[in-house]
Amino acid sequence: MTLIKRSENLPVWTNLFNDFLANDWSDWSLRNFSMTNTTLPSVNIKETDESFEVEMAAPGMEKSDFKIEVNQGILSISSEKSTERENSDESRYSKKEFSYQSFCRSFSLPTTVNSDKIAAKYENGILKVNLPKREEAKPKPVRMIDIE
């Protein structure tokens, strides 16, 4: 009878394999990948009595890098940024990479949003978009009715 020593590396591969199979690959809503396999900025969307608030994580950008528009009930947040490093013509480089980043996130707006009053602010790497609700969509306070 031959004894086989268990390899300590095997559980690592088993865990990687199990993690891979455990993911629900059919639910693409859990992924922040675009059709081109690039990552998209993550967003948080919160509803209050007064508005919806969209927060987008986009560190390292400037407010001028963003384009925000509303068209036919769709809010689109996009960015296109390219960086070229300047070198003198005499430089001899073995590798030089251009940097190009772009994304577009789109959200269907509920009819309760007052699209004329949407405001945005970029601060500390977070883009905040405030989507105020129409007056008729805001909760009404309790009103007591007198009985005659």
mmCIF file of the C-alpha atoms, coordinates in Angstrom:
data_MODEL
# 
_entry.id   MODEL 
# 
loop_
_atom_site.group_PDB 
_atom_site.id 
_atom_site.type_symbol 
_atom_site.label_atom_id 
_atom_site.label_alt_id 
_atom_site.label_comp_id 
_atom_site.label_asym_id 
_atom_site.label_entity_id 
_atom_site.label_seq_id 
_atom_site.pdbx_PDB_ins_code 
_atom_site.Cartn_x 
_atom_site.Cartn_y 
_atom_site.Cartn_z 
_atom_site.occupancy 
_atom_site.B_iso_or_equiv 
_atom_site.pdbx_formal_charge 
_atom_site.auth_seq_id 
_atom_site.auth_comp_id 
_atom_site.auth_asym_id 
_atom_site.auth_atom_id 
_atom_site.pdbx_PDB_model_num 
ATOM 1   C CA . MET A 1 1   ? 0.000   0.000  0.000   1.00 0.00 ? 1   MET A CA 1 
ATOM 2   C CA . THR A 1 2   ? 1.368   3.404  -1.018  1.00 0.00 ? 2   THR A CA 1 
ATOM 3   C CA . LEU A 1 3   ? 0.741   6.453  1.094   1.00 0.00 ? 3   LEU A CA 1 
ATOM 4   C CA . ILE A 1 4   ? 0.227   9.714  -0.729  1.00 0.00 ? 4   ILE A CA 1 
ATOM 5   C CA . LYS A 1 5   ? 1.081   12.892 1.076   1.00 0.00 ? 5   LYS A CA 1 
ATOM 6   C CA . ARG A 1 6   ? -1.554  15.559 0.662   1.00 0.00 ? 6   ARG A CA 1 
ATOM 7   C CA . SER A 1 7   ? -0.250  18.647 -1.091  1.00 0.00 ? 7   SER A CA 1 
ATOM 8   C CA . GLU A 1 8   ? -0.833  21.886 0.802   1.00 0.00 ? 8   GLU A CA 1 
ATOM 9   C CA . ASN A 1 9   ? -1.215  23.708 -2.542  1.00 0.00 ? 9   ASN A CA 1 
ATOM 10  C CA . LEU A 1 10  ? -4.247  21.692 -3.543  1.00 0.00 ? 10  LEU A CA 1 
ATOM 11  C CA . PRO A 1 11  ? -6.761  23.514 -1.308  1.00 0.00 ? 11  PRO A CA 1 
ATOM 12  C CA . VAL A 1 12  ? -5.791  26.828 -2.898  1.00 0.00 ? 12  VAL A CA 1 
ATOM 13  C CA . TRP A 1 13  ? -6.663  25.544 -6.347  1.00 0.00 ? 13  TRP A CA 1 
ATOM 14  C CA . THR A 1 14  ? -9.782  23.868 -5.018  1.00 0.00 ? 14  THR A CA 1 
ATOM 15  C CA . ASN A 1 15  ? -10.908 27.136 -3.391  1.00 0.00 ? 15  ASN A CA 1 
ATOM 16  C CA . LEU A 1 16  ? -10.258 29.108 -6.567  1.00 0.00 ? 16  LEU A CA 1 
ATOM 17  C CA . PHE A 1 17  ? -12.183 26.531 -8.551  1.00 0.00 ? 17  PHE A CA 1 
ATOM 18  C CA . ASN A 1 18  ? -15.060 26.504 -6.061  1.00 0.00 ? 18  ASN A CA 1 
ATOM 19  C CA . ASP A 1 19  ? -15.196 30.318 -5.970  1.00 0.00 ? 19  ASP A CA 1 
ATOM 20  C CA . PHE A 1 20  ? -15.310 30.387 -9.750  1.00 0.00 ? 20  PHE A CA 1 
ATOM 21  C CA . LEU A 1 21  ? -18.168 27.892 -9.903  1.00 0.00 ? 21  LEU A CA 1 
ATOM 22  C CA . ALA A 1 22  ? -20.044 29.430 -6.961  1.00 0.00 ? 22  ALA A CA 1 
ATOM 23  C CA . ASN A 1 23  ? -20.484 32.777 -8.709  1.00 0.00 ? 23  ASN A CA 1 
ATOM 24  C CA . ASP A 1 24  ? -23.775 33.342 -10.469 1.00 0.00 ? 24  ASP A CA 1 
ATOM 25  C CA . TRP A 1 25  ? -22.379 34.125 -13.909 1.00 0.00 ? 25  TRP A CA 1 
ATOM 26  C CA . SER A 1 26  ? -25.829 34.550 -15.415 1.00 0.00 ? 26  SER A CA 1 
ATOM 27  C CA . ASP A 1 27  ? -26.621 37.562 -13.197 1.00 0.00 ? 27  ASP A CA 1 
ATOM 28  C CA . TRP A 1 28  ? -24.674 40.336 -14.913 1.00 0.00 ? 28  TRP A CA 1 
ATOM 29  C CA . SER A 1 29  ? -26.285 42.980 -12.711 1.00 0.00 ? 29  SER A CA 1 
ATOM 30  C CA . LEU A 1 30  ? -23.797 41.971 -10.015 1.00 0.00 ? 30  LEU A CA 1 
ATOM 31  C CA . ARG A 1 31  ? -20.844 42.935 -12.192 1.00 0.00 ? 31  ARG A CA 1 
ATOM 32  C CA . ASN A 1 32  ? -19.397 46.373 -12.928 1.00 0.00 ? 32  ASN A CA 1 
ATOM 33  C CA . PHE A 1 33  ? -18.197 45.419 -16.383 1.00 0.00 ? 33  PHE A CA 1 
ATOM 34  C CA . SER A 1 34  ? -19.191 47.010 -19.656 1.00 0.00 ? 34  SER A CA 1 
ATOM 35  C CA . MET A 1 35  ? -19.593 45.225 -22.974 1.00 0.00 ? 35  MET A CA 1 
ATOM 36  C CA . THR A 1 36  ? -15.899 45.851 -23.651 1.00 0.00 ? 36  THR A CA 1 
ATOM 37  C CA . ASN A 1 37  ? -14.815 44.191 -20.381 1.00 0.00 ? 37  ASN A CA 1 
ATOM 38  C CA . THR A 1 38  ? -13.745 47.488 -18.871 1.00 0.00 ? 38  THR A CA 1 
ATOM 39  C CA . THR A 1 39  ? -14.773 48.331 -15.361 1.00 0.00 ? 39  THR A CA 1 
ATOM 40  C CA . LEU A 1 40  ? -17.436 50.914 -14.727 1.00 0.00 ? 40  LEU A CA 1 
ATOM 41  C CA . PRO A 1 41  ? -17.535 53.245 -11.739 1.00 0.00 ? 41  PRO A CA 1 
ATOM 42  C CA . SER A 1 42  ? -19.638 51.856 -8.901  1.00 0.00 ? 42  SER A CA 1 
ATOM 43  C CA . VAL A 1 43  ? -22.775 53.721 -7.895  1.00 0.00 ? 43  VAL A CA 1 
ATOM 44  C CA . ASN A 1 44  ? -24.979 54.002 -4.838  1.00 0.00 ? 44  ASN A CA 1 
ATOM 45  C CA . ILE A 1 45  ? -28.577 55.147 -5.293  1.00 0.00 ? 45  ILE A CA 1 
ATOM 46  C CA . LYS A 1 46  ? -30.524 56.324 -2.268  1.00 0.00 ? 46  LYS A CA 1 
ATOM 47  C CA . GLU A 1 47  ? -34.136 57.487 -2.066  1.00 0.00 ? 47  GLU A CA 1 
ATOM 48  C CA . THR A 1 48  ? -35.257 60.071 0.472   1.00 0.00 ? 48  THR A CA 1 
ATOM 49  C CA . ASP A 1 49  ? -38.623 61.785 0.901   1.00 0.00 ? 49  ASP A CA 1 
ATOM 50  C CA . GLU A 1 50  ? -37.335 64.749 -1.113  1.00 0.00 ? 50  GLU A CA 1 
ATOM 51  C CA . SER A 1 51  ? -35.126 63.193 -3.801  1.00 0.00 ? 51  SER A CA 1 
ATOM 52  C CA . PHE A 1 52  ? -33.072 60.360 -5.226  1.00 0.00 ? 52  PHE A CA 1 
ATOM 53  C CA . GLU A 1 53  ? -29.327 60.639 -4.690  1.00 0.00 ? 53  GLU A CA 1 
ATOM 54  C CA . VAL A 1 54  ? -26.818 58.987 -7.008  1.00 0.00 ? 54  VAL A CA 1 
ATOM 55  C CA . GLU A 1 55  ? -23.221 58.683 -5.797  1.00 0.00 ? 55  GLU A CA 1 
ATOM 56  C CA . MET A 1 56  ? -20.590 57.527 -8.275  1.00 0.00 ? 56  MET A CA 1 
ATOM 57  C CA . ALA A 1 57  ? -17.058 56.568 -7.219  1.00 0.00 ? 57  ALA A CA 1 
ATOM 58  C CA . ALA A 1 58  ? -14.670 58.173 -9.718  1.00 0.00 ? 58  ALA A CA 1 
ATOM 59  C CA . PRO A 1 59  ? -11.403 59.079 -7.989  1.00 0.00 ? 59  PRO A CA 1 
ATOM 60  C CA . GLY A 1 60  ? -8.648  60.933 -9.802  1.00 0.00 ? 60  GLY A CA 1 
ATOM 61  C CA . MET A 1 61  ? -10.953 62.823 -12.123 1.00 0.00 ? 61  MET A CA 1 
ATOM 62  C CA . GLU A 1 62  ? -11.890 66.470 -12.468 1.00 0.00 ? 62  GLU A CA 1 
ATOM 63  C CA . LYS A 1 63  ? -15.447 67.774 -12.639 1.00 0.00 ? 63  LYS A CA 1 
ATOM 64  C CA . SER A 1 64  ? -14.744 68.875 -16.211 1.00 0.00 ? 64  SER A CA 1 
ATOM 65  C CA . ASP A 1 65  ? -14.167 65.197 -17.150 1.00 0.00 ? 65  ASP A CA 1 
ATOM 66  C CA . PHE A 1 66  ? -17.866 64.373 -16.692 1.00 0.00 ? 66  PHE A CA 1 
ATOM 67  C CA . LYS A 1 67  ? -20.790 64.848 -19.028 1.00 0.00 ? 67  LYS A CA 1 
ATOM 68  C CA . ILE A 1 68  ? -24.245 64.500 -17.461 1.00 0.00 ? 68  ILE A CA 1 
ATOM 69  C CA . GLU A 1 69  ? -27.384 64.699 -19.555 1.00 0.00 ? 69  GLU A CA 1 
ATOM 70  C CA . VAL A 1 70  ? -31.070 63.834 -19.415 1.00 0.00 ? 70  VAL A CA 1 
ATOM 71  C CA . ASN A 1 71  ? -32.803 62.771 -22.597 1.00 0.00 ? 71  ASN A CA 1 
ATOM 72  C CA . GLN A 1 72  ? -36.303 61.263 -22.797 1.00 0.00 ? 72  GLN A CA 1 
ATOM 73  C CA . GLY A 1 73  ? -36.316 60.121 -19.176 1.00 0.00 ? 73  GLY A CA 1 
ATOM 74  C CA . ILE A 1 74  ? -32.803 58.627 -19.259 1.00 0.00 ? 74  ILE A CA 1 
ATOM 75  C CA . LEU A 1 75  ? -30.021 60.055 -17.072 1.00 0.00 ? 75  LEU A CA 1 
ATOM 76  C CA . SER A 1 76  ? -26.601 59.434 -18.664 1.00 0.00 ? 76  SER A CA 1 
ATOM 77  C CA . ILE A 1 77  ? -23.312 60.021 -16.875 1.00 0.00 ? 77  ILE A CA 1 
ATOM 78  C CA . SER A 1 78  ? -20.261 59.675 -19.087 1.00 0.00 ? 78  SER A CA 1 
ATOM 79  C CA . SER A 1 79  ? -16.607 60.556 -19.165 1.00 0.00 ? 79  SER A CA 1 
ATOM 80  C CA . GLU A 1 80  ? -13.862 60.490 -21.722 1.00 0.00 ? 80  GLU A CA 1 
ATOM 81  C CA . LYS A 1 81  ? -10.309 61.220 -20.664 1.00 0.00 ? 81  LYS A CA 1 
ATOM 82  C CA . SER A 1 82  ? -7.011  60.740 -22.432 1.00 0.00 ? 82  SER A CA 1 
ATOM 83  C CA . THR A 1 83  ? -3.540  61.444 -21.153 1.00 0.00 ? 83  THR A CA 1 
ATOM 84  C CA . GLU A 1 84  ? -0.455  61.812 -23.253 1.00 0.00 ? 84  GLU A CA 1 
ATOM 85  C CA . ARG A 1 85  ? 2.922   62.056 -21.633 1.00 0.00 ? 85  ARG A CA 1 
ATOM 86  C CA . GLU A 1 86  ? 5.179   64.559 -23.262 1.00 0.00 ? 86  GLU A CA 1 
ATOM 87  C CA . ASN A 1 87  ? 8.737   63.559 -23.996 1.00 0.00 ? 87  ASN A CA 1 
ATOM 88  C CA . SER A 1 88  ? 11.331  65.388 -25.982 1.00 0.00 ? 88  SER A CA 1 
ATOM 89  C CA . ASP A 1 89  ? 11.994  64.150 -29.501 1.00 0.00 ? 89  ASP A CA 1 
ATOM 90  C CA . GLU A 1 90  ? 15.444  63.116 -28.384 1.00 0.00 ? 90  GLU A CA 1 
ATOM 91  C CA . SER A 1 91  ? 14.049  60.675 -25.819 1.00 0.00 ? 91  SER A CA 1 
ATOM 92  C CA . ARG A 1 92  ? 14.569  57.079 -26.579 1.00 0.00 ? 92  ARG A CA 1 
ATOM 93  C CA . TYR A 1 93  ? 11.958  55.098 -24.806 1.00 0.00 ? 93  TYR A CA 1 
ATOM 94  C CA . SER A 1 94  ? 11.489  51.375 -24.977 1.00 0.00 ? 94  SER A CA 1 
ATOM 95  C CA . LYS A 1 95  ? 7.835   51.555 -24.033 1.00 0.00 ? 95  LYS A CA 1 
ATOM 96  C CA . LYS A 1 96  ? 5.367   54.409 -24.028 1.00 0.00 ? 96  LYS A CA 1 
ATOM 97  C CA . GLU A 1 97  ? 1.695   53.868 -23.335 1.00 0.00 ? 97  GLU A CA 1 
ATOM 98  C CA . PHE A 1 98  ? -1.128  56.245 -24.031 1.00 0.00 ? 98  PHE A CA 1 
ATOM 99  C CA . SER A 1 99  ? -3.850  56.411 -21.435 1.00 0.00 ? 99  SER A CA 1 
ATOM 100 C CA . TYR A 1 100 ? -7.480  56.510 -22.506 1.00 0.00 ? 100 TYR A CA 1 
ATOM 101 C CA . GLN A 1 101 ? -10.441 56.032 -20.208 1.00 0.00 ? 101 GLN A CA 1 
ATOM 102 C CA . SER A 1 102 ? -14.127 56.278 -20.951 1.00 0.00 ? 102 SER A CA 1 
ATOM 103 C CA . PHE A 1 103 ? -17.409 55.069 -19.524 1.00 0.00 ? 103 PHE A CA 1 
ATOM 104 C CA . CYS A 1 104 ? -21.114 55.734 -19.759 1.00 0.00 ? 104 CYS A CA 1 
ATOM 105 C CA . ARG A 1 105 ? -23.702 54.789 -17.138 1.00 0.00 ? 105 ARG A CA 1 
ATOM 106 C CA . SER A 1 106 ? -27.386 55.295 -17.919 1.00 0.00 ? 106 SER A CA 1 
ATOM 107 C CA . PHE A 1 107 ? -30.371 55.181 -15.584 1.00 0.00 ? 107 PHE A CA 1 
ATOM 108 C CA . SER A 1 108 ? -34.102 55.295 -16.332 1.00 0.00 ? 108 SER A CA 1 
ATOM 109 C CA . LEU A 1 109 ? -35.642 58.089 -14.311 1.00 0.00 ? 109 LEU A CA 1 
ATOM 110 C CA . PRO A 1 110 ? -38.945 57.523 -12.550 1.00 0.00 ? 110 PRO A CA 1 
ATOM 111 C CA . THR A 1 111 ? -41.717 59.917 -13.543 1.00 0.00 ? 111 THR A CA 1 
ATOM 112 C CA . THR A 1 112 ? -41.586 61.332 -10.010 1.00 0.00 ? 112 THR A CA 1 
ATOM 113 C CA . VAL A 1 113 ? -38.236 63.079 -10.718 1.00 0.00 ? 113 VAL A CA 1 
ATOM 114 C CA . ASN A 1 114 ? -38.247 66.786 -11.544 1.00 0.00 ? 114 ASN A CA 1 
ATOM 115 C CA . SER A 1 115 ? -35.654 66.656 -14.332 1.00 0.00 ? 115 SER A CA 1 
ATOM 116 C CA . ASP A 1 116 ? -35.457 70.474 -14.557 1.00 0.00 ? 116 ASP A CA 1 
ATOM 117 C CA . LYS A 1 117 ? -33.896 70.683 -11.092 1.00 0.00 ? 117 LYS A CA 1 
ATOM 118 C CA . ILE A 1 118 ? -31.242 67.951 -11.272 1.00 0.00 ? 118 ILE A CA 1 
ATOM 119 C CA . ALA A 1 119 ? -27.940 69.111 -9.763  1.00 0.00 ? 119 ALA A CA 1 
ATOM 120 C CA . ALA A 1 120 ? -24.481 67.525 -9.545  1.00 0.00 ? 120 ALA A CA 1 
ATOM 121 C CA . LYS A 1 121 ? -21.349 68.041 -7.465  1.00 0.00 ? 121 LYS A CA 1 
ATOM 122 C CA . TYR A 1 122 ? -17.923 66.364 -7.616  1.00 0.00 ? 122 TYR A CA 1 
ATOM 123 C CA . GLU A 1 123 ? -15.918 66.242 -4.404  1.00 0.00 ? 123 GLU A CA 1 
ATOM 124 C CA . ASN A 1 124 ? -13.223 63.948 -2.962  1.00 0.00 ? 124 ASN A CA 1 
ATOM 125 C CA . GLY A 1 125 ? -13.509 61.423 -5.798  1.00 0.00 ? 125 GLY A CA 1 
ATOM 126 C CA . ILE A 1 126 ? -17.294 61.082 -5.534  1.00 0.00 ? 126 ILE A CA 1 
ATOM 127 C CA . LEU A 1 127 ? -19.733 62.468 -8.101  1.00 0.00 ? 127 LEU A CA 1 
ATOM 128 C CA . LYS A 1 128 ? -23.062 63.227 -6.398  1.00 0.00 ? 128 LYS A CA 1 
ATOM 129 C CA . VAL A 1 129 ? -26.151 63.757 -8.533  1.00 0.00 ? 129 VAL A CA 1 
ATOM 130 C CA . ASN A 1 130 ? -29.296 64.990 -6.774  1.00 0.00 ? 130 ASN A CA 1 
ATOM 131 C CA . LEU A 1 131 ? -32.587 64.110 -8.478  1.00 0.00 ? 131 LEU A CA 1 
ATOM 132 C CA . PRO A 1 132 ? -35.340 66.057 -6.700  1.00 0.00 ? 132 PRO A CA 1 
ATOM 133 C CA . LYS A 1 133 ? -38.851 64.664 -6.688  1.00 0.00 ? 133 LYS A CA 1 
ATOM 134 C CA . ARG A 1 134 ? -41.831 66.547 -8.082  1.00 0.00 ? 134 ARG A CA 1 
ATOM 135 C CA . GLU A 1 135 ? -43.989 68.157 -5.395  1.00 0.00 ? 135 GLU A CA 1 
ATOM 136 C CA . GLU A 1 136 ? -46.886 65.794 -6.081  1.00 0.00 ? 136 GLU A CA 1 
ATOM 137 C CA . ALA A 1 137 ? -44.581 62.801 -5.515  1.00 0.00 ? 137 ALA A CA 1 
ATOM 138 C CA . LYS A 1 138 ? -43.402 63.909 -2.076  1.00 0.00 ? 138 LYS A CA 1 
ATOM 139 C CA . PRO A 1 139 ? -45.171 62.391 0.925   1.00 0.00 ? 139 PRO A CA 1 
ATOM 140 C CA . LYS A 1 140 ? -47.954 64.546 2.298   1.00 0.00 ? 140 LYS A CA 1 
ATOM 141 C CA . PRO A 1 141 ? -48.135 65.259 6.031   1.00 0.00 ? 141 PRO A CA 1 
ATOM 142 C CA . VAL A 1 142 ? -51.011 63.804 7.980   1.00 0.00 ? 142 VAL A CA 1 
ATOM 143 C CA . ARG A 1 143 ? -53.980 66.155 7.850   1.00 0.00 ? 143 ARG A CA 1 
ATOM 144 C CA . MET A 1 144 ? -56.643 66.066 10.509  1.00 0.00 ? 144 MET A CA 1 
ATOM 145 C CA . ILE A 1 145 ? -60.196 66.461 9.264   1.00 0.00 ? 145 ILE A CA 1 
ATOM 146 C CA . ASP A 1 146 ? -62.729 68.167 11.496  1.00 0.00 ? 146 ASP A CA 1 
ATOM 147 C CA . ILE A 1 147 ? -66.102 66.529 11.893  1.00 0.00 ? 147 ILE A CA 1 
ATOM 148 C CA . GLU A 1 148 ? -69.098 68.856 11.763  1.00 0.00 ? 148 GLU A CA 1 
# 
